[in-house]
Coordinates of C-alpha atoms in Angstrom, one line a residue:
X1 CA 331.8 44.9 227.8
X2 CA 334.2 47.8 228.6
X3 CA 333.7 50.8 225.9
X4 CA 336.8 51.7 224.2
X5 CA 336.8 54.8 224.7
X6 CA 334.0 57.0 226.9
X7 CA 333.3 60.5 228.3
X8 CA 331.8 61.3 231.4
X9 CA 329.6 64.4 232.5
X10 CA 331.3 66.9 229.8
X11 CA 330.8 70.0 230.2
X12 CA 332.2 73.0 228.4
X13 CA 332.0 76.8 228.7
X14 CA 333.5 79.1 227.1
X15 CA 335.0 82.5 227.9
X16 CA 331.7 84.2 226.8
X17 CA 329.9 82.7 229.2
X18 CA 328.3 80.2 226.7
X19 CA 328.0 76.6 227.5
X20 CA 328.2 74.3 224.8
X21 CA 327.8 71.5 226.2
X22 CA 326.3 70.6 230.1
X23 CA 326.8 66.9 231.6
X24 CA 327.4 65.5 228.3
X25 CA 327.9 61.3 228.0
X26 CA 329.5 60.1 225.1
X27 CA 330.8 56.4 224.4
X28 CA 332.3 54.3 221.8
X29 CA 332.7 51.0 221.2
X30 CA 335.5 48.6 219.8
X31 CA 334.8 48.0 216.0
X32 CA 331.7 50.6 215.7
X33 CA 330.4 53.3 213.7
X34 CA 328.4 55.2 215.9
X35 CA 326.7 58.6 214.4
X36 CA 326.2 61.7 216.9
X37 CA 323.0 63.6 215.6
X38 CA 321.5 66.3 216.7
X39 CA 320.8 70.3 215.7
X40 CA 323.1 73.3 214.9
X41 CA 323.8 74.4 218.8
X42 CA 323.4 70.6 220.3
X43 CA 326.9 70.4 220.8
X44 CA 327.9 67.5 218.9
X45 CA 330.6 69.0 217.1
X46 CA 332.1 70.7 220.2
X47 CA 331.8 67.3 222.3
X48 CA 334.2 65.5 219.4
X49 CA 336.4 68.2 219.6
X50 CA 337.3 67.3 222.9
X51 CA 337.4 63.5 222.2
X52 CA 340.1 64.7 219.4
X53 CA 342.2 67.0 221.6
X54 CA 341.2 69.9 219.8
X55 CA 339.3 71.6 222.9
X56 CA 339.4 70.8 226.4
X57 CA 336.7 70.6 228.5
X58 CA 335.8 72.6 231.3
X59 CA 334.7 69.7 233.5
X60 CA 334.4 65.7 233.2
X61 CA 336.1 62.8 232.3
X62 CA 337.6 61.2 229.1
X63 CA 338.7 57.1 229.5
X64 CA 340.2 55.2 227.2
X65 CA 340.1 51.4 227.7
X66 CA 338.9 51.9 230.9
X67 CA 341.8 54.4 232.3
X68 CA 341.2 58.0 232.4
X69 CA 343.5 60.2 230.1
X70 CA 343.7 63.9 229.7
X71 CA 344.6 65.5 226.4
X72 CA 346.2 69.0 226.4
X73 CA 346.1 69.0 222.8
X74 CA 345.0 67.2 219.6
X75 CA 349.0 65.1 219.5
X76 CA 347.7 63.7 222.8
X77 CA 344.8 62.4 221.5
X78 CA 346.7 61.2 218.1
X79 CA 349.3 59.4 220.7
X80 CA 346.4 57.2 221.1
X81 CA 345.4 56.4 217.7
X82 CA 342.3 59.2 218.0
X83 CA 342.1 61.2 215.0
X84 CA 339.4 63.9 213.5
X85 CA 338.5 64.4 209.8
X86 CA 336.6 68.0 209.5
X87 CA 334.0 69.1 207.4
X88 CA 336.2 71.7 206.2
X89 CA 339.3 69.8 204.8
X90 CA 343.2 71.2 206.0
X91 CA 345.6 70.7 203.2
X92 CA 347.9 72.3 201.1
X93 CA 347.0 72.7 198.0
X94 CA 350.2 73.4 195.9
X95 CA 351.8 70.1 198.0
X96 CA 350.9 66.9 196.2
X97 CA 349.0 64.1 197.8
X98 CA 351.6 61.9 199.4
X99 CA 353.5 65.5 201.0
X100 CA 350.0 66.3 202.2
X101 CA 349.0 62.6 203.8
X102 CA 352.3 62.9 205.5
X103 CA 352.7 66.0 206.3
X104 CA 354.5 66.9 209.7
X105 CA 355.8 63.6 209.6
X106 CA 357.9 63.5 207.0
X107 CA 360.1 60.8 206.2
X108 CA 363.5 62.3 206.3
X109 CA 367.5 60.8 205.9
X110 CA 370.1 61.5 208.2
X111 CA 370.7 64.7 206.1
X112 CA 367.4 66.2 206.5
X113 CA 366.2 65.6 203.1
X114 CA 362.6 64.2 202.3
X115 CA 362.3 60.3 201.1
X116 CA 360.0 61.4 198.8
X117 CA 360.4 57.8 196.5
X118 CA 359.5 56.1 200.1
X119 CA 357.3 58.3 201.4
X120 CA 355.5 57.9 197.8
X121 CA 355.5 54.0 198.0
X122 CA 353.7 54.0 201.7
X123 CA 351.1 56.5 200.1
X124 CA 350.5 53.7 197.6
X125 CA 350.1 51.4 199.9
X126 CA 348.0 52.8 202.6
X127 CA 345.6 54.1 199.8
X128 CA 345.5 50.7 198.3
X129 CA 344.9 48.7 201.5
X130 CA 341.8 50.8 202.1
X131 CA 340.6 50.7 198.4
X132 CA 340.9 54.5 198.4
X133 CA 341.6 55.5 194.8
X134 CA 343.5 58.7 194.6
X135 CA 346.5 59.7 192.5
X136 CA 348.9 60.4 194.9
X137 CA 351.3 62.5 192.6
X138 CA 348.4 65.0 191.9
X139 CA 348.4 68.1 193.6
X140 CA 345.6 68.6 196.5
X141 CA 344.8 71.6 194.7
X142 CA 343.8 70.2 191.3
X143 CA 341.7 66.7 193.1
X144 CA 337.7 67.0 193.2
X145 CA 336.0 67.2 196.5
X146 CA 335.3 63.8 197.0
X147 CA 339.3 62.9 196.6
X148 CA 340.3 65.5 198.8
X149 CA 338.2 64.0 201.2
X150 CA 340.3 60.3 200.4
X151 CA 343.7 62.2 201.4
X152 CA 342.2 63.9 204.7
X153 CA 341.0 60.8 205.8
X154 CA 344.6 58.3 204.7
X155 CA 346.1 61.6 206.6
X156 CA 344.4 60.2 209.8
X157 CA 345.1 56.4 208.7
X158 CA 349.1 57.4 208.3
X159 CA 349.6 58.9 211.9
X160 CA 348.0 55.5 212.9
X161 CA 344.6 56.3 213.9
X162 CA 342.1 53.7 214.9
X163 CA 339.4 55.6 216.2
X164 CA 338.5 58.1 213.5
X165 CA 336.3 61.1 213.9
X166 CA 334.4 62.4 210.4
X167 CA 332.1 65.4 210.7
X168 CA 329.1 65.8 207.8
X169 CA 331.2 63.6 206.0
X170 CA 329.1 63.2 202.8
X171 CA 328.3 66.9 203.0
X172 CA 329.4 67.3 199.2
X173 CA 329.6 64.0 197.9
X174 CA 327.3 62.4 194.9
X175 CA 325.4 59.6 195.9
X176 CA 328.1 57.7 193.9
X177 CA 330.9 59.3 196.2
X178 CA 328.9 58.8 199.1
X179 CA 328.1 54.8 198.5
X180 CA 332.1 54.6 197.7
X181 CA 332.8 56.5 201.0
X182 CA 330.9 54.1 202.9
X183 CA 332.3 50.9 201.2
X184 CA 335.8 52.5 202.2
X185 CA 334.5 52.7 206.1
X186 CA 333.2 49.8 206.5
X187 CA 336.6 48.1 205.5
X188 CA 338.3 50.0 208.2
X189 CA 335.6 48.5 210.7
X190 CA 336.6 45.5 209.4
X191 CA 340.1 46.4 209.8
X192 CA 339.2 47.2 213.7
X193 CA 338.7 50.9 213.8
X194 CA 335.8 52.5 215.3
X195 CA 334.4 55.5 213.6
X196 CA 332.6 58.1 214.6
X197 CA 329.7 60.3 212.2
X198 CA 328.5 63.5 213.2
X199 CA 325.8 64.0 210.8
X200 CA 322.2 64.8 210.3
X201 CA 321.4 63.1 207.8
X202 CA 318.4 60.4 209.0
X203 CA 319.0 57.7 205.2
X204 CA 322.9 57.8 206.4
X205 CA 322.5 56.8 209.6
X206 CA 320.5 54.1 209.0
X207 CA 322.3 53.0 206.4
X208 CA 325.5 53.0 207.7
X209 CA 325.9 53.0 211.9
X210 CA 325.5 50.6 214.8
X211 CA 324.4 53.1 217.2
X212 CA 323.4 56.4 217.6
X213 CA 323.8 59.6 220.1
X214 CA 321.5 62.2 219.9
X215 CA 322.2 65.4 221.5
X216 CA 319.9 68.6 222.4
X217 CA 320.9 71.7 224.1
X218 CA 324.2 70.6 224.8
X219 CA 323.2 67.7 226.8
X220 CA 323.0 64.0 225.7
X221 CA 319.4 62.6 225.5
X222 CA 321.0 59.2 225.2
X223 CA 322.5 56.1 222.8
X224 CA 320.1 54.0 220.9
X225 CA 320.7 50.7 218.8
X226 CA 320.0 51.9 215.3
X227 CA 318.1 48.7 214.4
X228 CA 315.8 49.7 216.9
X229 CA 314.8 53.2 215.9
X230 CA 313.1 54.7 212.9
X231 CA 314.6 57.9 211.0
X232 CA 311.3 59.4 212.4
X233 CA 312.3 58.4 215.9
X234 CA 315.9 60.2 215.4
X235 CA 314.1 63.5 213.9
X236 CA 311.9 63.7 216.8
X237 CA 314.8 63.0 219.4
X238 CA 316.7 65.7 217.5
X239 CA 314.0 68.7 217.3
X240 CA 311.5 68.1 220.0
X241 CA 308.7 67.6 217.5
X242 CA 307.8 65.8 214.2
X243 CA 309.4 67.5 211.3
X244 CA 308.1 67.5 207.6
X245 CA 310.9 66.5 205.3
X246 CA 309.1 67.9 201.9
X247 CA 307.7 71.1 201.8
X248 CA 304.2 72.2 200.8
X249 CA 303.9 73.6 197.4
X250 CA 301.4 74.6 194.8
X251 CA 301.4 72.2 191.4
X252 CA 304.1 73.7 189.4
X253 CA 302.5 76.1 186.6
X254 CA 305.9 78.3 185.5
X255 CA 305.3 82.0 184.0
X256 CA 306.5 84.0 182.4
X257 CA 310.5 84.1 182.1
X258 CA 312.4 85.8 184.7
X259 CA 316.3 85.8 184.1
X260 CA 318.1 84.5 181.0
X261 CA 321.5 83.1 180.5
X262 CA 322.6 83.1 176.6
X263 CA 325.7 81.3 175.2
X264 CA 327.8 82.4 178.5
X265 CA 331.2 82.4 178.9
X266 CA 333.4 82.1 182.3
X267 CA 337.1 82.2 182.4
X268 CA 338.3 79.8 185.3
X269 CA 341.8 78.6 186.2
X270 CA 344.7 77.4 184.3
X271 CA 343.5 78.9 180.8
X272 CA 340.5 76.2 181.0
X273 CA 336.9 77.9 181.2
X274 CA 334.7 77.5 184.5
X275 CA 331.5 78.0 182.4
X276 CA 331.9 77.3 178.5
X277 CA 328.8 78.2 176.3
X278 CA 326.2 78.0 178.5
X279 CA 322.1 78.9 178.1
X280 CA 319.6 78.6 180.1
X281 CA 316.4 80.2 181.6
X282 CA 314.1 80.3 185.0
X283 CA 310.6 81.5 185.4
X284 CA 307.9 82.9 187.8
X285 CA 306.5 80.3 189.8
X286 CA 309.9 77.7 189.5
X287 CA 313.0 76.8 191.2
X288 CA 315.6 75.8 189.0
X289 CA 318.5 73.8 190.5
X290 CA 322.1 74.2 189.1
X291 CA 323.5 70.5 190.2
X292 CA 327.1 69.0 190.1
X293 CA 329.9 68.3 191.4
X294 CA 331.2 71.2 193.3
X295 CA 334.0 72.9 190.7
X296 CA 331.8 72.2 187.3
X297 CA 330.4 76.0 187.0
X298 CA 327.1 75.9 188.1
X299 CA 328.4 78.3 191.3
X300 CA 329.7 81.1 188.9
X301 CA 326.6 80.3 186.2
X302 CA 324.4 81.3 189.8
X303 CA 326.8 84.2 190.9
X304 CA 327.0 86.2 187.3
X305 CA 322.8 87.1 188.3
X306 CA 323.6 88.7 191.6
X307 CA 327.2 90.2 189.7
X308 CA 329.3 88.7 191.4
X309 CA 330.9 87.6 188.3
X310 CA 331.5 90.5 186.4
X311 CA 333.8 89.4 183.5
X312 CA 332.3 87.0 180.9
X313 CA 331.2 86.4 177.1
X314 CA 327.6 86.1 176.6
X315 CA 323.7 88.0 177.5
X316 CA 322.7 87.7 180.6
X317 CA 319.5 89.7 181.4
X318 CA 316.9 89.6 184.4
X319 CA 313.1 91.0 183.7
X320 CA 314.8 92.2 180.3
X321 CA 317.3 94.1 181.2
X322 CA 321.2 93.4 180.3
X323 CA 323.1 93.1 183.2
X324 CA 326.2 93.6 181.9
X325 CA 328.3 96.8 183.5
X326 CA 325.7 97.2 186.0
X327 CA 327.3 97.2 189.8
X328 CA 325.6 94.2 192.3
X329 CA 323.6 97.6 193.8
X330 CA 321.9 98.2 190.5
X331 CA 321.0 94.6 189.8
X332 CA 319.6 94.4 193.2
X333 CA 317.4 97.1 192.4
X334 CA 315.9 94.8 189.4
X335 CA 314.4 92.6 191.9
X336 CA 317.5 89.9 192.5
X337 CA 318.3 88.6 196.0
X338 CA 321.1 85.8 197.5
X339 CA 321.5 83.9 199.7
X340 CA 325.6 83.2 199.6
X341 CA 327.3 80.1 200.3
X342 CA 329.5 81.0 202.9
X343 CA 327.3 82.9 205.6
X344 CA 330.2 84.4 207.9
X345 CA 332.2 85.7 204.6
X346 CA 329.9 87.4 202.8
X347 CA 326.3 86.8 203.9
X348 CA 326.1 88.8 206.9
X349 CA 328.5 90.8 209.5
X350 CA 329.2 88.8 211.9
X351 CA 330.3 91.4 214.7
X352 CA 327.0 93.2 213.7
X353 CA 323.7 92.6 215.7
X354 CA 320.6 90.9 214.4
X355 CA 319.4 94.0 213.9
X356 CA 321.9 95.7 211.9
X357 CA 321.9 93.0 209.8
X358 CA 318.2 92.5 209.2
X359 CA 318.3 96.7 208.2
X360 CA 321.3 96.5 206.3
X361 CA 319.5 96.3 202.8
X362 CA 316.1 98.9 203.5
X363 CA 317.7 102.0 204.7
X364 CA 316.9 103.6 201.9
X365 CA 313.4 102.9 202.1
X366 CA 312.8 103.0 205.9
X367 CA 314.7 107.0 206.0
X368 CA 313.6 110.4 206.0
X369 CA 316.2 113.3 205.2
X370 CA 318.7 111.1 205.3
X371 CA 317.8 109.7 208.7
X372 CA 316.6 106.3 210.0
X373 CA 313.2 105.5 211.4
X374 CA 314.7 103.6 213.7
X375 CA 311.4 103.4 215.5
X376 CA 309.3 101.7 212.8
X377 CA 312.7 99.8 212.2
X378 CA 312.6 98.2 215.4
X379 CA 308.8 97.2 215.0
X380 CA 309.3 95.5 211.7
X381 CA 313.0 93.5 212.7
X382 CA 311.0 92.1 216.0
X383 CA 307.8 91.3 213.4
X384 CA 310.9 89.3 211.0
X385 CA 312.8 87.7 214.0
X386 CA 308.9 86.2 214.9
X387 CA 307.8 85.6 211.7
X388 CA 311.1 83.4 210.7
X389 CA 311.4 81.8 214.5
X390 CA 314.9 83.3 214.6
X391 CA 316.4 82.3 218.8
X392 CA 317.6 85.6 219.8
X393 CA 317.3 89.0 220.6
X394 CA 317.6 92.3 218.1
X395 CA 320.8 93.3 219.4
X396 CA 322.1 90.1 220.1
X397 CA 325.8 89.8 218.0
X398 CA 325.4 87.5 214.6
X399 CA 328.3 85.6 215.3
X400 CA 326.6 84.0 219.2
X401 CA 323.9 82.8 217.1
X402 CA 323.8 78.7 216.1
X403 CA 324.4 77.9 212.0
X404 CA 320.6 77.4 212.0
X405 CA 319.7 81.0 213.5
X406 CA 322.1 83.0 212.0
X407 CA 321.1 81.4 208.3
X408 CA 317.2 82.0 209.3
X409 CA 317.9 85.9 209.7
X410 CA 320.1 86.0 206.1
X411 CA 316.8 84.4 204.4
X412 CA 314.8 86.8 206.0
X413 CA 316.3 89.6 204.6
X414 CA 316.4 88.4 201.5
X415 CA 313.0 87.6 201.1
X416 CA 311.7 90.4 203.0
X417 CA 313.3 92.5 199.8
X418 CA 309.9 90.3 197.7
X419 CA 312.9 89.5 195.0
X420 CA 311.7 88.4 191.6
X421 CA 314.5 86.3 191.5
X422 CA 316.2 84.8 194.3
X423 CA 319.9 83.1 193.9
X424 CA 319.8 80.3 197.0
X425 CA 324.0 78.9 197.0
X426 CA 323.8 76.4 199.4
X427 CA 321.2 77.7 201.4
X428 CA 320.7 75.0 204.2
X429 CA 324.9 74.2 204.4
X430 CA 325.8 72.8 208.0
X431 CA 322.1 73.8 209.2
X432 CA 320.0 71.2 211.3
X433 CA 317.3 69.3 210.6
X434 CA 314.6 71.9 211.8
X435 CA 316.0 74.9 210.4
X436 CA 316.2 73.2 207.0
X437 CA 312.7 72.4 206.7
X438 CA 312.0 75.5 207.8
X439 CA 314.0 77.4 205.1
X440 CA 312.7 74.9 202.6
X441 CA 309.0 75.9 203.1
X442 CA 310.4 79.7 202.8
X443 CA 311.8 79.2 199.6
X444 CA 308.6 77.3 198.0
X445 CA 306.4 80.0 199.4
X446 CA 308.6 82.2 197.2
X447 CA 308.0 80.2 194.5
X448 CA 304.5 79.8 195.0
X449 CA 304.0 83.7 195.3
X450 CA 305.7 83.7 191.8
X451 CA 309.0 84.3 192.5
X452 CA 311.8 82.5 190.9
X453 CA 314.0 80.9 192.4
X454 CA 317.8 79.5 191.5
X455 CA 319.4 76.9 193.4
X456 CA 322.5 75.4 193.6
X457 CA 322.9 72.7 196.3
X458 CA 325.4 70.1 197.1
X459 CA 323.0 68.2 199.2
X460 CA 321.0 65.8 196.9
X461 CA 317.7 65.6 198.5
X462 CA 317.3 69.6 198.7
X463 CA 317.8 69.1 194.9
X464 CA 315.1 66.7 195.1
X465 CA 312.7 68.3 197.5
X466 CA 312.8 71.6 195.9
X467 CA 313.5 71.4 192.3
X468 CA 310.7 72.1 189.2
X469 CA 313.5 71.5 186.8
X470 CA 317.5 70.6 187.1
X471 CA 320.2 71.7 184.7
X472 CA 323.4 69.6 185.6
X473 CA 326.8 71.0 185.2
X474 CA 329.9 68.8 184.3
X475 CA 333.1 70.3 183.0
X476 CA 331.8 73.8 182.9
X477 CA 328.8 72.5 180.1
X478 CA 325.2 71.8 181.0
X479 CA 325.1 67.9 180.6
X480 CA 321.5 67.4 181.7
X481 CA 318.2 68.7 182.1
X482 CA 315.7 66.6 184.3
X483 CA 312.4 67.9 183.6
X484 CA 311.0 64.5 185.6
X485 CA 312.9 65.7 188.9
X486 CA 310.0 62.9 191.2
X487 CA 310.9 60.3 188.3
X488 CA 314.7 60.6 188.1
X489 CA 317.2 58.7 190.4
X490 CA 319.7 60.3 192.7
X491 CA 321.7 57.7 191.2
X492 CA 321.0 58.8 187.5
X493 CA 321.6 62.4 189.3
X494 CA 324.8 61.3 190.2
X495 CA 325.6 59.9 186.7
X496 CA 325.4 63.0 185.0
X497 CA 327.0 64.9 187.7
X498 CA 330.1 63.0 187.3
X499 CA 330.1 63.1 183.6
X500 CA 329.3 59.5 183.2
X501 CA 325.7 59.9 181.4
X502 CA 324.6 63.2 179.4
X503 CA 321.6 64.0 177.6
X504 CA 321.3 66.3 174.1
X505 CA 320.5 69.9 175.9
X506 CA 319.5 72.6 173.3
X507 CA 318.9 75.7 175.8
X508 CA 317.9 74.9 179.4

């Protein structure tokens, strides 16, 4: 049977000189949901790019229906009912939901002015058909992350897209979110859309696709029927190699306390408080995960150790000491590393090199009258980049490396510093399969050392695979404390995290 839509020998290069992908095959059929796998660096993302109009290759062919088309841009694509939903969502927060599902094609009168009752109506009704709950009257900026997702994704459905292109869709969802999510795709397979999935995530694809691509290098390795393949069988595709999906780790036996929060106060947005009385504590020898729903406090609970949150109500202290008027330098200096969310904004200097980077928190220890040992320097950054399998060069720019790479050499100097306490937002966010586990087994090597170690993680089986202990955050309140993390749910995870369920928590 002729594949709806199919791409032939892709290949793309960039400017730099680097190819992202080389001779890659790509094909979808009618009334699918077909996952593309593969590492940071495959080329997965860059290939759906192009399906979407957003890129254009360098070389190959694109076909739809079985005649070959050529999109200049990302209209060209839509033209032909091809639309993308990306990880990072596009919309306008001060614009309510139905301005933002119709936005550049706005329902106007002969005067110019917005149909706004209509306009409001068809919102309705799209949503509805699709079972997508959202109020579309809210604005974008007020809606949780898993509704935001809803008004990307009717914003495809309105421009008349049936060929829709989700990457890491369920990045930040709850297991609750994330069964909904799925519920909601397979009616528009029903429907007659075909839907791509560019994920990594091994449960999901299982659980949800026909078929899957795997891609390595920038090169397809080929299509498999997902009946017919094991997660273990994907991972291996993927990386090369078998890779462990839980880490090793010592039984937990916590020490002594490391950093305590007490009756903590956060102002947040709109008069309401991000964090409102919150207390809780983490040891030597334990990592403590912060979970919930991205937006309930358990980010600026995280950030007021490293002082990044400066103004709040409350006694915070780490190994004793208050930290309150002390400047992120000086709590460093106490022993406290992170590892920030957002790696290109504020965990590293992109323009900078490897090496730069790696340095950028010893000079004072590796300098003599106020000059470097840039000798010794380079010995022990080429020692790191081995030590924490980082692919490239000393000098090599930050911003050339793959999420994967470029998140390996952020741990590394953050554990290189032997913190006491380690803040870890997100630390494996839009990293593959093999550079997760490989971070994992950092982090509980930490904690095994006796370091402690504070996480906060949208992705529910990190939770699960590296927690001693998880505080749940709903509304700015601690709402849960699983002491049983192997005996608890991720559906009773998801529960609290959505405020459904709580539990009595006296100090965490």
């Amino acid at each position: 049977m002729q594949p709806l839509l199919e791409m032939k020998d892709i290949t793309k290069i960039y400017p730099n000189g680097v190819a992202a992908n080389e001779g890659a095959c790509f094909s979808l059929a009618e009334g699918e949901i077909h996952a593309v796998a593969g590492e940071n660096g495959a080329g997965k993302s860059t290939l759906m790019k192009m399906l979407s109009g957003a890129e254009k290759p360098t070389s190959g062919e694109i076909f739809f229906r079985g005649e070959r088309v050529n999109f200049r841009s990302a209209k060209d694509a839509q033209a032909l009912g091809i639309g993308m939903v990306w990880q990072h969502f596009m919309l306008v927060n001060e614009f309510p939901v139905y301005r933002n599902i119709f936005l550049g094609c706005e329902d106007c009168g002969k005067l110019g002015f917005l149909r706004e009752k209509k306009m409001r109506a068809a919102a309705e009704e799209l949503a509805g058909k699709y079972d997508m709950a959202v109020d579309i009257r809210a604005k974008c900026g007020d809606l949780p992350v898993g509704q935001a997702q809803k008004v990307e994704i009717l914003k495809v459905l309105a421009r008349g897209a049936k060929v829709l292109i989700l990457d890491e869709p369920t990045a930040v969802l709850t297991p609750q979110e994330t069964e909904e999510l799925f519920r909601q795709l397979l009616l528009l397979k029903e429907d007659g859309c075909s839907i791509v999935i560019i994920t990594h995530k091994l449960r999901e694809i299982k659980r949800l696709c026909d078929r899957v691509t795997v891609m390595r290098a920038g090169r397809t390795l080929g299509t498999y029927e997902v009946s017919e393949v094991t997660e273990e069988d994907i991972s291996r595709l993927m990386v090369g190699s078998s890779v462990k999906t839980e880490p090793d780790k010592l039984p937990f036996s916590p020490g002594e306390e490391v950093a305590a929060v007490s009756d903590l106060h956060i102002a947040g947005r709109g008069g309401k408080e991000a964090v409102s009385g919150v207390s809780f504590a983490v040891h030597r020898g334990e990592i403590l995960g912060l979970a919930g729903v991205e937006g309930n406090g358990q980010k600026e609970a995280a950030e007021v150790l490293c002082g990044l949150v400066r103004k709040y109500r409350g006694r915070v202290t780490v190994e004793g000491q208050e930290l309150a008027g002390r400047s992120v330098r000086r709590i460093r200096a106490l022993g406290v590393a992170h590892i920030p969310e957002d790696r290109l904004r504020t965990g590293c200097d992109p323009d900078g090199s490897i090496f730069d980077n790696l340095i950028a928190l010893c000079c004072d220890s590796e300098s003599r009258l106020g000059f470097l040992r840039e000798k010794r320097l380079k010995v022990r950054v080429k020692e790191v980049i081995g030590r924490y399998s980082v692919k490239g060069t000393p000098g090599q720019k930050m911003r050339s490396l793959s999420g994967g790479n470029m998140q390996k050499v952020i741990v590394a100097r953050e554990l290189e510093a032997s913190p006491v306490l380690l803040v870890a937002d997100q630390p494996t966010r839009g990293v593959d399969i093999g550079s997760i586990a490989f971070i994992h087994q950092k982090l509980t090597e930490l904690r095994d050392r006796g370091g402690a170690v504070l996480l906060v993680s949208a992705d529910m089986s990190e939770m699960f695979a590296l927690s001693d202990r998880i505080l749940v955050f709903h509304g700015g309140e601690i709402v849960a404390e699983i002491t049983d993390v192997q005996g608890t749910s991720e559906e009773q995870l998801g529960r609290y995290m959505l405020g459904i369920d709580r539990m009595e928590v006296t100090h965490g």
